[in-house]
CSV table of C-alpha atoms in Angstrom, one decimal:
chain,number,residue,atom,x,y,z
A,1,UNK,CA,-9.1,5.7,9.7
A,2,UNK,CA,-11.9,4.9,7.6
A,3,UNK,CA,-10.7,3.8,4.0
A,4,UNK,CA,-9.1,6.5,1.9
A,5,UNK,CA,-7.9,6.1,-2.0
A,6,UNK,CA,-4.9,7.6,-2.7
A,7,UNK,CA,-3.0,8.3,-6.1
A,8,UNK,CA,1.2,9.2,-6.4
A,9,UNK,CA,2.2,9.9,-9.7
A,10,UNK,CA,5.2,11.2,-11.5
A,11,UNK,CA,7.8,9.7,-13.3
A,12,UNK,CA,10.7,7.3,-12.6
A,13,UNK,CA,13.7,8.2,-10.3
A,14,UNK,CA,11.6,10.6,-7.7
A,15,UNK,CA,10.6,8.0,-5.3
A,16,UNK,CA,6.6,7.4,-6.5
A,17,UNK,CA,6.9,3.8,-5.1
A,18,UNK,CA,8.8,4.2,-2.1
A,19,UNK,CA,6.3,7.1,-1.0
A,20,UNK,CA,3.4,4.9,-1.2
A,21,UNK,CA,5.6,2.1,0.7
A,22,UNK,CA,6.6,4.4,3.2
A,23,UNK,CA,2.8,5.8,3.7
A,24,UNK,CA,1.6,2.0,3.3
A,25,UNK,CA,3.9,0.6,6.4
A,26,UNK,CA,3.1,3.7,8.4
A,27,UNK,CA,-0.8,2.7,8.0
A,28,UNK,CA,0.1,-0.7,9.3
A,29,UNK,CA,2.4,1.0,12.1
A,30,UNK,CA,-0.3,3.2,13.0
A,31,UNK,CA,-3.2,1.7,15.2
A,32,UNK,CA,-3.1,-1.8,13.1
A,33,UNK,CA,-4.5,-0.2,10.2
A,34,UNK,CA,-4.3,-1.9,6.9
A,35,UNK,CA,-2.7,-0.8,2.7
A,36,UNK,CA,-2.4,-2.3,0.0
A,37,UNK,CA,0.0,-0.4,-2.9
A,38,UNK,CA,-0.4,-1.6,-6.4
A,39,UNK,CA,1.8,-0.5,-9.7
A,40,UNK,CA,0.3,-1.1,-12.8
A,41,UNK,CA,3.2,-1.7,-15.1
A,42,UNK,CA,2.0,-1.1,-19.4
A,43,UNK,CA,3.7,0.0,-22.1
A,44,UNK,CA,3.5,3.4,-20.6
A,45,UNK,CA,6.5,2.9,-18.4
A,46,UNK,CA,8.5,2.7,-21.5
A,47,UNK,CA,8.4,6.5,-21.4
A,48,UNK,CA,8.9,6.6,-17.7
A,49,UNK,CA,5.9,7.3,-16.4
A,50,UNK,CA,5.5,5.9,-13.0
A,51,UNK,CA,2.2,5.7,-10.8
A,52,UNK,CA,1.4,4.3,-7.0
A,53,UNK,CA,-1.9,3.3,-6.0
A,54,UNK,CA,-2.8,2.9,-2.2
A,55,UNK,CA,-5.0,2.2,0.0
A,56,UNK,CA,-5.5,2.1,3.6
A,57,UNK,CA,-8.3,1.6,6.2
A,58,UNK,CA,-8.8,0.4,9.4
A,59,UNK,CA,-9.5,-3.0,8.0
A,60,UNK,CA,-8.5,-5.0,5.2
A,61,UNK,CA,-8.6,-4.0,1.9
A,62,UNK,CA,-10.6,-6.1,-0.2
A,63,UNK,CA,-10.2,-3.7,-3.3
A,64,UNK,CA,-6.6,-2.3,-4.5
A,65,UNK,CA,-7.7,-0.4,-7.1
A,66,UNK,CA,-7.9,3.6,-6.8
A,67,UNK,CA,-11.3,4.6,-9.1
A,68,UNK,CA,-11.9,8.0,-7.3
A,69,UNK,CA,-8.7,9.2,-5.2
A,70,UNK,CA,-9.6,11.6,-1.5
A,71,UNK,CA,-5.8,12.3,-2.3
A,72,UNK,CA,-3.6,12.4,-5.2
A,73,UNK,CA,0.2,13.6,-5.2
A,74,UNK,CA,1.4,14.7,-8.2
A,75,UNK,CA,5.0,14.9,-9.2
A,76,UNK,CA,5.0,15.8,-12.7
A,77,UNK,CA,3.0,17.7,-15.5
A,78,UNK,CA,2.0,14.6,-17.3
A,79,UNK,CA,0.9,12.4,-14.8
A,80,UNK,CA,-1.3,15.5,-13.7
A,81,UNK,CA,-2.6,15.8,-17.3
A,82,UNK,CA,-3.5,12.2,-17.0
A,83,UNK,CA,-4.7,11.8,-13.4
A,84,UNK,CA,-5.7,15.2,-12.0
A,85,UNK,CA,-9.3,14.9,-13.6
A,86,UNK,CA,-10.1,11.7,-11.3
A,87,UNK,CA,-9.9,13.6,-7.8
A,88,UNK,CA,-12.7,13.0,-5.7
A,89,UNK,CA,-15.1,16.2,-5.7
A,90,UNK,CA,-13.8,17.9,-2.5
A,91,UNK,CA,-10.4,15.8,-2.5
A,92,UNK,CA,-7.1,17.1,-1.9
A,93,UNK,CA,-4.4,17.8,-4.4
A,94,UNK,CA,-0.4,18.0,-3.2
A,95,UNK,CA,1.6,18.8,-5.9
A,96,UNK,CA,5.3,19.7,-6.4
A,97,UNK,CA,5.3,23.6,-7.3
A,98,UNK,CA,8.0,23.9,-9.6
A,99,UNK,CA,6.9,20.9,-11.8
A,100,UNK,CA,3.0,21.2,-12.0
A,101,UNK,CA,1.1,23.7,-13.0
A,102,UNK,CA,-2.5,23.5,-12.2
A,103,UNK,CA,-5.2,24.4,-14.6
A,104,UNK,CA,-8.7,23.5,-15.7
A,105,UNK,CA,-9.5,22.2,-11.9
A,106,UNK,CA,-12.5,23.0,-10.0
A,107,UNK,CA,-12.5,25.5,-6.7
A,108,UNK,CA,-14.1,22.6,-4.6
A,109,UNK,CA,-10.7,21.0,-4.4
A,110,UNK,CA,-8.0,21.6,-1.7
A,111,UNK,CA,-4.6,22.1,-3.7
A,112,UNK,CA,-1.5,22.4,-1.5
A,113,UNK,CA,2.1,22.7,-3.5
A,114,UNK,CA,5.6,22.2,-2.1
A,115,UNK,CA,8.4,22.9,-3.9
A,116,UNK,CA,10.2,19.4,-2.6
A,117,UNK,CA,13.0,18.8,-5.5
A,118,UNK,CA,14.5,22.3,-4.1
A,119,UNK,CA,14.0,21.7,-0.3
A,120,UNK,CA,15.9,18.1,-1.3
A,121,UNK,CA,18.4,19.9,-3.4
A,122,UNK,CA,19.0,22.6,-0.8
A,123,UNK,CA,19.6,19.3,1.7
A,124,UNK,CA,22.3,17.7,-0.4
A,125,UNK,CA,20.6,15.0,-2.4
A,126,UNK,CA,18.1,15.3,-5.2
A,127,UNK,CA,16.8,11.6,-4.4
A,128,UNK,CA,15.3,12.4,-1.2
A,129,UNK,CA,12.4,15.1,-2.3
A,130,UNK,CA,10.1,11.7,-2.0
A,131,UNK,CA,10.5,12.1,1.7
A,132,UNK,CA,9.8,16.1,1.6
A,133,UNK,CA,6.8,14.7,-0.4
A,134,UNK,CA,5.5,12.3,2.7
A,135,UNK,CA,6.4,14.4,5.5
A,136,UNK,CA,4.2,17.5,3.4
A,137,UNK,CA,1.7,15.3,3.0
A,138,UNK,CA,1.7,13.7,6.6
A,139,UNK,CA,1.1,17.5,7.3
A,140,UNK,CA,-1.6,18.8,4.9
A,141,UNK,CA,-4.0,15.4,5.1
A,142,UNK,CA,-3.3,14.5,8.9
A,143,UNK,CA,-4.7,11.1,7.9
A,144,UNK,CA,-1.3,9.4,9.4
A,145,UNK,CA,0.1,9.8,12.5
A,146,UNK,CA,3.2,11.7,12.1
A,147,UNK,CA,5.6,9.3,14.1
A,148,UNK,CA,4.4,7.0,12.6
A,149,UNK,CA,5.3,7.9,9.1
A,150,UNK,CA,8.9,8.9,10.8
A,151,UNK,CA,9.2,5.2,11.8
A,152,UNK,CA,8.1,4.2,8.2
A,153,UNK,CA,10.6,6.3,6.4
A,154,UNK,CA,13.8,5.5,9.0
A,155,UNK,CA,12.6,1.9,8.4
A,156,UNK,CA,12.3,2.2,4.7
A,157,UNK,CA,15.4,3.8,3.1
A,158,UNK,CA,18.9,2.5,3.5
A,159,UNK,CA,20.4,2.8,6.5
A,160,UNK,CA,23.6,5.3,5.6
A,161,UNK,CA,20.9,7.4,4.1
A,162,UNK,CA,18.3,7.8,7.1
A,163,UNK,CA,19.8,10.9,8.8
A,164,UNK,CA,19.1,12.8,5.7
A,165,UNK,CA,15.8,11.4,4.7
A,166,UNK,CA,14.5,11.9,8.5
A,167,UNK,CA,15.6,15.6,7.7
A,168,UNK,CA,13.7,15.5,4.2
A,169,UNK,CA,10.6,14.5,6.5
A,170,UNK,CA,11.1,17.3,9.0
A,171,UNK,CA,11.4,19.9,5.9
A,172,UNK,CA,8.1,18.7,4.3
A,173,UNK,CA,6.2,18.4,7.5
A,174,UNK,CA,7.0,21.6,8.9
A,175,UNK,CA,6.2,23.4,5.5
A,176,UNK,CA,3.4,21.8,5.6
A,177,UNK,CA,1.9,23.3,9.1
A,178,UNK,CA,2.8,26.6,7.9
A,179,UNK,CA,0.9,27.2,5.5
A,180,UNK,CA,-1.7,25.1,7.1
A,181,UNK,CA,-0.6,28.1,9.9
A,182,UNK,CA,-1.1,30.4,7.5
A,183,UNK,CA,-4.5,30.3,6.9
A,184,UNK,CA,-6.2,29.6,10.2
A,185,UNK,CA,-9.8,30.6,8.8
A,186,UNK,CA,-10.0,28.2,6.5
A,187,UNK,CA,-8.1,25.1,5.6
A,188,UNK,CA,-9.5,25.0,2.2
A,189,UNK,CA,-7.1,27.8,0.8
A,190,UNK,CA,-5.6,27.3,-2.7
A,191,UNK,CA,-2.4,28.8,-2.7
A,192,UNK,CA,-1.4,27.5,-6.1
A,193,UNK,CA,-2.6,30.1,-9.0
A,194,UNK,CA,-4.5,28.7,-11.4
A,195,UNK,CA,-4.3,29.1,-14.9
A,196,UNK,CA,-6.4,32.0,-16.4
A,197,UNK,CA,-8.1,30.7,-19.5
B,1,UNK,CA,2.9,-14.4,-22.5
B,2,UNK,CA,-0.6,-15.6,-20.8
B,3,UNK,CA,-1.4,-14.4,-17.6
B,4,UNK,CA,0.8,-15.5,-15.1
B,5,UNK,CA,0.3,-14.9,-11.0
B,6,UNK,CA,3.7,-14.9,-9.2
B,7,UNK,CA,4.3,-14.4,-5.5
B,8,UNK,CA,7.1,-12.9,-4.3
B,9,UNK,CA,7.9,-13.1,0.2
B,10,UNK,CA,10.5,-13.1,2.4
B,11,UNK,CA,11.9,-10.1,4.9
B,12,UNK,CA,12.4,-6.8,4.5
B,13,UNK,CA,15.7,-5.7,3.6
B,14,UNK,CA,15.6,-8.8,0.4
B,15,UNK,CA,14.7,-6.3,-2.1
B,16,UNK,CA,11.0,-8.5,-2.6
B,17,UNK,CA,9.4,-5.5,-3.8
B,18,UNK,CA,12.4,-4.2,-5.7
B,19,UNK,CA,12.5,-7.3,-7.6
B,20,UNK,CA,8.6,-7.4,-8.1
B,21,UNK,CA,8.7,-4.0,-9.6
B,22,UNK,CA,12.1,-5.2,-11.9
B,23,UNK,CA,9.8,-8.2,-13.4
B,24,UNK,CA,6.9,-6.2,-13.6
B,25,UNK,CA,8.6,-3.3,-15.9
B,26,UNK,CA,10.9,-6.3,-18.0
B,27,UNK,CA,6.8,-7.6,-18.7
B,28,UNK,CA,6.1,-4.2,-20.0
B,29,UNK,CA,9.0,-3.7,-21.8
B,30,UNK,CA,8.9,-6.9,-23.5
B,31,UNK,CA,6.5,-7.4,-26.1
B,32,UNK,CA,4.2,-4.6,-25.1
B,33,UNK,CA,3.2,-6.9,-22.2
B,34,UNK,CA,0.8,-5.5,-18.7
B,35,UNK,CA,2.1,-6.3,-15.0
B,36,UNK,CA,0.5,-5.2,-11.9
B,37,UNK,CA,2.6,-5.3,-8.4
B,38,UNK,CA,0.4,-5.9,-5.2
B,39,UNK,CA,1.9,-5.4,-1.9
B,40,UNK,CA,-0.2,-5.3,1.3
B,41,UNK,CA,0.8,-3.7,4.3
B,42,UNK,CA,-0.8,-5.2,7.7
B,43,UNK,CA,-0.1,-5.3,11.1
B,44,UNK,CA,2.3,-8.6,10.1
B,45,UNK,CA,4.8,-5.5,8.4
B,46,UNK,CA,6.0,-4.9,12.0
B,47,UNK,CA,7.3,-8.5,12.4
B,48,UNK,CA,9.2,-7.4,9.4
B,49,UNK,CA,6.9,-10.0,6.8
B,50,UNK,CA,7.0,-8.6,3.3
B,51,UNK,CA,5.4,-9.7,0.1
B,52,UNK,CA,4.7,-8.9,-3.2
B,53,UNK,CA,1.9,-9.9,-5.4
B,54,UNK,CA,2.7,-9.9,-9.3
B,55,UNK,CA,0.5,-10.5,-11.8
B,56,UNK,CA,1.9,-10.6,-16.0
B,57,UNK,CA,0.0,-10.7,-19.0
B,58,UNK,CA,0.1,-9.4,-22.5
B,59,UNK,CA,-3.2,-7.8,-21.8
B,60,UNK,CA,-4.5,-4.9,-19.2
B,61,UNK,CA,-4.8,-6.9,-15.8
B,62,UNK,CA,-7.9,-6.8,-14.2
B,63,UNK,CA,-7.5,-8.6,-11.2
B,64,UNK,CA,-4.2,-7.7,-9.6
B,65,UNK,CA,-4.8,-10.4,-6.4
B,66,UNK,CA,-3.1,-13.6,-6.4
B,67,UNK,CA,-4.9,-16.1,-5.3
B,68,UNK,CA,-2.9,-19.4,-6.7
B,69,UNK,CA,0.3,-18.6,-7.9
B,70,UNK,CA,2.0,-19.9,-11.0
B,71,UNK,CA,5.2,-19.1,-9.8
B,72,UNK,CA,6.3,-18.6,-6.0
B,73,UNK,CA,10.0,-16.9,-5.1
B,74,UNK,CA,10.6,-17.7,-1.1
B,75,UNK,CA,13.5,-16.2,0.9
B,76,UNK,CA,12.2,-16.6,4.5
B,77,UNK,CA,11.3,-19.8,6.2
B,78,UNK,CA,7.9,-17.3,7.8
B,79,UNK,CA,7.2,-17.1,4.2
B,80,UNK,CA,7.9,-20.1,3.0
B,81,UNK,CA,5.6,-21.5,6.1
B,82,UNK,CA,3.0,-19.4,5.0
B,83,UNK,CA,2.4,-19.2,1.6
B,84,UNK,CA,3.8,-22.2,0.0
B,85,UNK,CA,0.5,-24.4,-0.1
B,86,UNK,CA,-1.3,-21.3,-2.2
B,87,UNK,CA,1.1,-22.7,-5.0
B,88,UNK,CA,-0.8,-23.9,-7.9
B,89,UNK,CA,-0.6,-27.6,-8.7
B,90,UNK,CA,2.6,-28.0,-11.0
B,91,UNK,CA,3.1,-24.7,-10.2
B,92,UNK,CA,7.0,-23.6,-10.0
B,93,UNK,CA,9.0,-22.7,-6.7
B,94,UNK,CA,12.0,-21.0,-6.2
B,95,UNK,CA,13.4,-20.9,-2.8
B,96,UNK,CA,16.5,-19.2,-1.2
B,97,UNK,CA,18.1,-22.1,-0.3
B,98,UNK,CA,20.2,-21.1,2.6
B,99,UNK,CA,17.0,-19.4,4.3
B,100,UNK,CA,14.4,-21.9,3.4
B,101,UNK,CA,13.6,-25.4,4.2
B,102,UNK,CA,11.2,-26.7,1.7
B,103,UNK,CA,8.8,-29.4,3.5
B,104,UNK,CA,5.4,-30.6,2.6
B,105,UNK,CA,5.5,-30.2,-0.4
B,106,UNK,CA,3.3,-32.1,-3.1
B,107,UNK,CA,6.0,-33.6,-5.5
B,108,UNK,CA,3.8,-32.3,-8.9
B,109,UNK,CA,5.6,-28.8,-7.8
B,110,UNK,CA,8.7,-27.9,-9.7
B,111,UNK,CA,11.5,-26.6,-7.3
B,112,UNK,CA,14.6,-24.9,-7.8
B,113,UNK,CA,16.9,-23.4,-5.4
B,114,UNK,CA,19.3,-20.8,-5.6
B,115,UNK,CA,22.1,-19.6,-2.7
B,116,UNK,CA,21.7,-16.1,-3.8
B,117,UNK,CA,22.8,-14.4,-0.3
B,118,UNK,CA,25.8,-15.8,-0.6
B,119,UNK,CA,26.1,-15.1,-4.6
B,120,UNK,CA,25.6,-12.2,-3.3
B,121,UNK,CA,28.1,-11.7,-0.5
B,122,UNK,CA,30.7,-13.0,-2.7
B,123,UNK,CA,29.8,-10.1,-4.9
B,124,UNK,CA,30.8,-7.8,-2.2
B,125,UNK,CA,27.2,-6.6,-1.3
B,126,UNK,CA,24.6,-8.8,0.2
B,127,UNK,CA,22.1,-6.3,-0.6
B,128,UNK,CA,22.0,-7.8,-4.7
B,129,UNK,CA,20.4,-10.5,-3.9
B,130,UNK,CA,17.3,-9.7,-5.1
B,131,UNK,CA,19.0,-9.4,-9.1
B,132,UNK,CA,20.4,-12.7,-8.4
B,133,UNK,CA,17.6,-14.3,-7.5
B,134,UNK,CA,15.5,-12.4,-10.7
B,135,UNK,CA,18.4,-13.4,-12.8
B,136,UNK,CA,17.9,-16.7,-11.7
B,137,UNK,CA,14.3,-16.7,-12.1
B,138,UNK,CA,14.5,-15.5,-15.7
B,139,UNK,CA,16.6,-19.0,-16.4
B,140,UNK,CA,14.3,-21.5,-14.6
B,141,UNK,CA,10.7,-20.3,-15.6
B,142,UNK,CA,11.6,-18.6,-18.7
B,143,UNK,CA,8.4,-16.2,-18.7
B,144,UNK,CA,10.9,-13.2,-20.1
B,145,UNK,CA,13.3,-12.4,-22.2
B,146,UNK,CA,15.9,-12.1,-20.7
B,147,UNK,CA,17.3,-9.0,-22.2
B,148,UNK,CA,14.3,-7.7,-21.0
B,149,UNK,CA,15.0,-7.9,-17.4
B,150,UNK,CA,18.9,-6.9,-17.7
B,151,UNK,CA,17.1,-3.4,-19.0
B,152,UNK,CA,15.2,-3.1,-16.0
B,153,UNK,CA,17.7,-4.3,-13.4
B,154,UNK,CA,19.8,-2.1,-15.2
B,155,UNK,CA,16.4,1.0,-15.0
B,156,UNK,CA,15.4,0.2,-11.5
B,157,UNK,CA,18.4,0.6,-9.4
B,158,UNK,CA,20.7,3.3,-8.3
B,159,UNK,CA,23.6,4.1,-10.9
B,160,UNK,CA,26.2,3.5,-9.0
B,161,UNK,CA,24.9,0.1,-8.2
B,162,UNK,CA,23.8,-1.2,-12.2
B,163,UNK,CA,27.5,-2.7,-12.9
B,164,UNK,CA,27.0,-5.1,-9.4
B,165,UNK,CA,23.3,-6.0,-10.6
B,166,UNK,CA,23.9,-6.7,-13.4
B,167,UNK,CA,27.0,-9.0,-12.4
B,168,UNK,CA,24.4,-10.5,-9.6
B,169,UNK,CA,21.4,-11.2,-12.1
B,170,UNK,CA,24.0,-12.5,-14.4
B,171,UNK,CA,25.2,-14.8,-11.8
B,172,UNK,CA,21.8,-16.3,-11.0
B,173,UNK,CA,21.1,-16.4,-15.0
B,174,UNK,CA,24.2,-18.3,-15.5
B,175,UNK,CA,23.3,-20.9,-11.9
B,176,UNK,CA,19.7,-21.2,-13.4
B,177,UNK,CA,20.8,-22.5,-16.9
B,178,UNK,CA,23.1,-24.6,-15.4
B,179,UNK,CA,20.6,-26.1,-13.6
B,180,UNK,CA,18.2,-26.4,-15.9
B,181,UNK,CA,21.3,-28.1,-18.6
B,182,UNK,CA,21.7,-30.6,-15.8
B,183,UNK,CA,18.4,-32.3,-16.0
B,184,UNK,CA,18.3,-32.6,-20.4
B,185,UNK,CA,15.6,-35.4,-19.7
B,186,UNK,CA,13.1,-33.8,-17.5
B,187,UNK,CA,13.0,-30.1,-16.4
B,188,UNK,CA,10.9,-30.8,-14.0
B,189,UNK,CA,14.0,-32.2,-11.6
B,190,UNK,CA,14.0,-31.4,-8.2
B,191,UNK,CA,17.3,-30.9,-6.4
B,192,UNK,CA,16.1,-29.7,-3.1
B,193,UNK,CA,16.1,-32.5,-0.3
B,194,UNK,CA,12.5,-33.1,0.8
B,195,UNK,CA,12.6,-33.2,4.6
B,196,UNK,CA,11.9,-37.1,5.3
B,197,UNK,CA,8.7,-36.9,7.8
């Protein structure tokens, strides 16, 4: 697991933090590999905006700060108006379908969406879409083990609320292999349409 | 507000991150202040270890590593055992004082104790610990408003839980003025027994 940047945005109430906990512990789960998360609170938060910075590797990490993200997750339309320009050429974009929409970003990016708040919806609980979010993106990068991040997730949320999260997981993850399924010739497929401007 | 390194540690399940991420947003909220929240995830998370790094300042943070805390909240002996010397000279600790055992400890530290499980098993839920212990952090180092932090107990927890953490950081409030009215000659009292080695 060599070191990978990753950025979670959205705003407050969808689970930004406790995603990047979730995918932090599983890196430390997973073949004593090493995170570090880091939440920059400003003035910004006032409006609700909410962002996750992580970083794991296979040794410690001696820099917390995300300057070029391999992966960004991206919850809402203004955090991808802020952050989407800062994805590493060739990185990978997960966003949730029904609150981005993704323009002005170039073909070399792989761009995967999941409508999560509707799977989580459909489920029974709004609140869990953060764990459609991590078991889509468990799918899509591959850069965790996925029992691992089913051991970080049971370990993560409260107790009387881990049947239903595990389920979350399940919903994202096998979404995910789908349409990674669904496009066998290359994994590089954009399924999301891009604005035509 | 000058900028101000804070540790947080104890187990999971004590909300340590949850109240790192309540301080952090009361900085932001009050007075336009800047907090970043560190947490790093290694191969100690499986023990069940967990600790936050916070850093406040009324200016962008640069460097969101602690190094030498101003201001150290324990609820774990582990933690206490393995963090406490990092504290700055005169720096401030806080301790859970049902889980922790302060020893060793150079006397030009300030140190206050709280029994916030139990605050907050009397509350009915042992799980508001964490606002009892911010509440009581607000009182003793004094680094926030404190109407600051009710608005982000009241932001950063689930609805149907604000009323009880708002009763629990109210509680802690209340047990750290108390404290603090107790000692009118010096604040710098110290009402945790030193073990006698």
């Amino acid at each position: 697991m060599r070191v990978t940047e990753i950025r979670i945005a959205g705003f407050g109430g969808q689970g930004v933090i406790l995603s990047a906990v979730v995918l932090g512990k599983a890196a430390s789960i997973y073949e004593n590999g090493f995170a570090t998360m880091t939440q920059n609170f400003g003035p910004e938060a006032r409006g609700g905006a909410c962002s996750a910075q992580l970083v794991v590797s296979d040794s410690p990490v001696l820099y917390p700060y995300v300057t070029q993200p391999d992966i960004m997750v991206v919850m809402s339309q203004e955090a991808y108006n802020r952050f989407a320009h800062e994805l590493k050429p060739e990185g990978v974009l997960i966003v949730e379908r029904d609150l981005v929409r993704v323009s002005n970003m170039n073909r070399d990016k792989k761009v995967y969406s999941v409508p999560a708040t509707r799977f989580a919806e459909e489920l029974g609980k709004r609140m869990v879409l953060n764990s459609v979010m991590v078991g889509f993106f468990t799918a899509v990068t591959k850069l965790l083990s996925p029992d691992a991040v089913r051991k970080a997730v049971a370990d993560s949320v409260p107790a009387s609320f881990r049947d239903l999260n595990l389920k979350a997981f399940e919903k994202g993850f096998e979404y995910g292999n789908t349409k990674l399924a669904g496009s066998p010739a290359t994994p590089e497929f954009e399924e999301v349409a891009y604005e035509k401007e």
